[in-house]
Amino acid sequence: MVENQTSSAQQPAKAAGSAHAIDLKKVSKAFGPVQANKDIDLTVKRNSIHGIVGENGAGKSTLMSILYGFYTADSGEIWVNGQLVKIKDSSHALELGIGMVHQHFMLVENFTVLENIILGAEGEFLLDSSKAKARDELTRLAKDYGLDVDPDALIEDLSVGQEQRVEILKALYRGADVLILDEPTGVLTPTEADQLFRILEQLRDEGKTIILITHKLREIMAVTDTVSVMRQGEMVGTIATADTSPEQLAEMMVGRRVLLRVDKTPAKPGDVVLEVKNLSVTDEIGVPRVKDVSFNVKAGEIVGIAGVAGNGQSQLLRAISGMEAPLLGDVRINGELVRFEGDDSAAKVREMGLAHVPEDRLKMGLVTQFQEWENSLLGYHDSEKYGSGPFLSVKDAIADAEKRIEMFDIRPRNPRLKTANFSGGNQQKVVLAREMDRELDVLVVGQPTRGVDIGAIEFIHKQIIELRDQGKAVLLVSVELDEIRALSDRVLVMFDGEIVTELAPDATERDFGLSMAGVDPKEGA
Amino acid sequence: MSARQPLPNWVTIVLMPALNVLLAFIIGGLAVAMIGENPLDAMWALFYGAFGTGMGWGFTLHYATNFIFTGLAVAVAYHAGMFNIGGEGQAYVAGLGAIVVALWLDQTHWTLVLLGSTAAAMVMGALWAIIPGWLQAKRGSHVVITTIMFNFIASAFMGYMLVQVITAPGANAETRTIAEPGRLPLMSDWFDAFQYSPLNITFFFGILALIFTYVLIWRTKLGYKIRTLGANPEAARYAGISAVAVIIIAMAISGALAGLMAVNEAVGVQKRLVVGYVAGVGFVGIAVAFMGRSHPVGIALAALLFGALYQGGQELAFELPAVPSELVLIIQALVILFTGAMGEMFHPVLERIFAKKIEAAPEEATTSTGEA
């Protein structure tokens, strides 16, 4: 079935003399009043790694969803292997040889690799015979593309990098010739990311076509052959990667010159403001996530916590900010012990001078169905500033929100608008403005620029450094290693709930790679 | 990126419920036609019965007052993210407090009876709601389950009280009647138009309760906490809002509002407490709250509609004896079905009509282009 499709599809392609795997012509897609894609032209050459970059909301994911059959384009043509097609749904896309590796893996945790790979493509009534066939095919694929995974291993026992390989194998097993990868390195250590790139190169050399969606310019430079830049739903341009630079790409993405480097002076650390001692935290089902962690943050310095997502950073943040009582250990702010009693410790911690920008603004930092001004007082709603006694002064709260909208250049400039209607970057500014525009001694900030556009990243980084220069202590937790290195004065690397080592922000890539995988480079050497 | 487009406010709040009610009446009309009566006659009887006379208005507004109390009770809990199904039981138990105080004070003056029984009803209703609230906050027992259970417990407990403890001598399962000096004034004492109707001074409490709820939810810090917890419990935790405290307080307010029904119905009209006096009003409150989108204005309108259905339905059964009273229940059920369970049915159609208009207006478009 699959072979029929591709062979018949290849005929006209060759007749037309086209070496294009994908050709999009004037593809448009609107969601109500929002034009997500506008007259997009995109040509992807066969046997190439084609990068697509753009800020959040530039329309990359929508475009790929159209190609994968998840959305239907309002207008425009899609040519696959030189043949005009109308992609009905994702199984149709697969028949055409287009496979997708999602940002969030779609695997059944307590199934084996083999079972996951045949899931949805079992083929026959009896499982055993299709399993045997799949095993042969899997061995062949693993050999051809260097994708080594034990077919009988349970998914829950695999590392994130291995899980991703299973996702790629899944797509290949279903006959994908064109692989779309959506932000594939978000959950990987630098070493794992490099391994992924080697796999992608091998796939290309074996005749596959790769489309890589990412917002990390470093990855584009490292692995792609060609790169297309999108901005505000439009295609800005396509260039050979060899002919461009990260600075040029950033300029194309934002539409103006941006500073990729953060300028800052050396830190002048003062007294210890935040002290964490022998802290252990378990998650909601009782699994230990933070194990005996101790560190401190001094006034006037930024301490970064690096590490791959899911190594206990979330639970560490929750405990420090008073959202979760730790199992063991102490948190002190200005020498004062935080008492975890009741379920409103976060309010007490705020009163002690800690401001918290949570790592997930949509889940924690904001109530998206609230109007902007209502989010501008979240956590500070009991303040006399927003009305005396039990009453809430809407007028005062709106005036306060308007002031912050001005200070942090939040757009649109309307505090009466529902927060869900703001872009990711502006939502983050709402949170940041709320937490920074007050008396504070220590700012705890998680993933400050996740899902935030480059222009806003620049602004947010500047604000954080300014705060440090005012003599405040900053604890920065981020999975973006570049961000950690650019902002921090000291870096602690977290792995499996423990702090592996402390590194200088200018330590080598190798040291970061090793420690993020749990090996202390100082001991290893 | 949600596929669902936001509609103009007036469409969601006014047009959509109006269409739902219209559809309920059309299908109800079909049912009337099936038993061989003229649907238009039936609808006219229903409408005239509810709004045609001063007495009709009086009954409609009296029933509406009950529904305002139980509807607001559901709404307050709903804003805190809880589904309080226990209005029925809370109003029932509140009747005990209200009547005991009323009977105790009925030789003094009606103002004392009004204030005393109001306070007692609110306290009892609140207590009956606090227990499920506490169980939810501290023990994680789902409030839907516990409030349903508490309706049954209330029913058994009140049955016992009325049969064994506070029974009037010689009566069967009811208290003695409130003596003349303690009876609440009827509206008909002041306005002739409301003659022969049970509408009484508690109606003003209904209006006050609507205003109180609006101020509480949107103009106080407590209301802010309630809404934050209801909309996003994680954000509430992040903000240092105590879920335990807010849940218990919101349930207490909810129960107190439901309890106010006892003052209107038991003290004001029946002047004694009888077994099962709530008669489903607590449950209708759920439909009222949903139809009114948990907003006081919406609840006032929905309560008026249900009050009219109650009153008009009785008149309909009287005017057209061929129409069985069950048919009125069917129409009420259809209204609940179309406004509650299927309330979003017209959304896709209205979206197609109004989304185009939004697109046509460029200023509207720029404000919502935030996330592309």
PDB file of C-alpha atoms in Angstrom, chain A residues 40-42 50-55 58 60 217 220 226-239 244 248-255:
ATOM      1  CA  ILE A  40       3.583  30.122   2.600  1.00  0.00           C
ATOM      2  CA  ASP A  41       5.921  28.793  -0.083  1.00  0.00           C
ATOM      3  CA  LEU A  42       8.291  26.082   1.062  1.00  0.00           C
ATOM      4  CA  HIS A  50      15.776  21.316   6.410  1.00  0.00           C
ATOM      5  CA  GLY A  51      15.454  23.562   9.423  1.00  0.00           C
ATOM      6  CA  ILE A  52      12.464  25.773  10.128  1.00  0.00           C
ATOM      7  CA  VAL A  53      13.012  28.519  12.662  1.00  0.00           C
ATOM      8  CA  GLY A  54      10.765  31.213  13.958  1.00  0.00           C
ATOM      9  CA  GLU A  55       9.575  32.680  17.192  1.00  0.00           C
ATOM     10  CA  ALA A  58       5.372  32.446  13.918  1.00  0.00           C
ATOM     11  CA  LYS A  60       5.845  26.806  12.229  1.00  0.00           C
ATOM     12  CA  LEU A 217      19.804  28.719  16.332  1.00  0.00           C
ATOM     13  CA  ILE A 220      20.196  24.955  13.030  1.00  0.00           C
ATOM     14  CA  THR A 226      18.989  24.554   4.451  1.00  0.00           C
ATOM     15  CA  VAL A 227      17.015  26.787   6.745  1.00  0.00           C
ATOM     16  CA  SER A 228      13.690  28.581   6.344  1.00  0.00           C
ATOM     17  CA  VAL A 229      12.739  31.447   8.609  1.00  0.00           C
ATOM     18  CA  MET A 230       9.150  32.266   9.515  1.00  0.00           C
ATOM     19  CA  ARG A 231       7.808  35.404  11.126  1.00  0.00           C
ATOM     20  CA  GLN A 232       4.228  36.270  12.053  1.00  0.00           C
ATOM     21  CA  GLY A 233       2.711  33.618   9.846  1.00  0.00           C
ATOM     22  CA  GLU A 234       4.799  34.477   6.821  1.00  0.00           C
ATOM     23  CA  MET A 235       7.846  32.882   5.227  1.00  0.00           C
ATOM     24  CA  VAL A 236      10.681  35.361   5.442  1.00  0.00           C
ATOM     25  CA  GLY A 237      13.159  33.374   3.398  1.00  0.00           C
ATOM     26  CA  THR A 238      15.083  30.184   2.786  1.00  0.00           C
ATOM     27  CA  ILE A 239      18.876  30.079   2.721  1.00  0.00           C
ATOM     28  CA  THR A 244      24.250  32.389   7.022  1.00  0.00           C
ATOM     29  CA  GLN A 248      21.432  36.997  10.491  1.00  0.00           C
ATOM     30  CA  LEU A 249      18.838  34.327  11.335  1.00  0.00           C
ATOM     31  CA  ALA A 250      17.885  36.107  14.542  1.00  0.00           C
ATOM     32  CA  GLU A 251      17.458  39.330  12.624  1.00  0.00           C
ATOM     33  CA  MET A 252      15.254  37.584  10.085  1.00  0.00           C
ATOM     34  CA  MET A 253      13.165  36.015  12.865  1.00  0.00           C
ATOM     35  CA  VAL A 254      12.555  39.234  14.753  1.00  0.00           C
ATOM     36  CA  GLY A 255      12.690  41.734  11.929  1.00  0.00           C
TER      37      GLY A 255
END
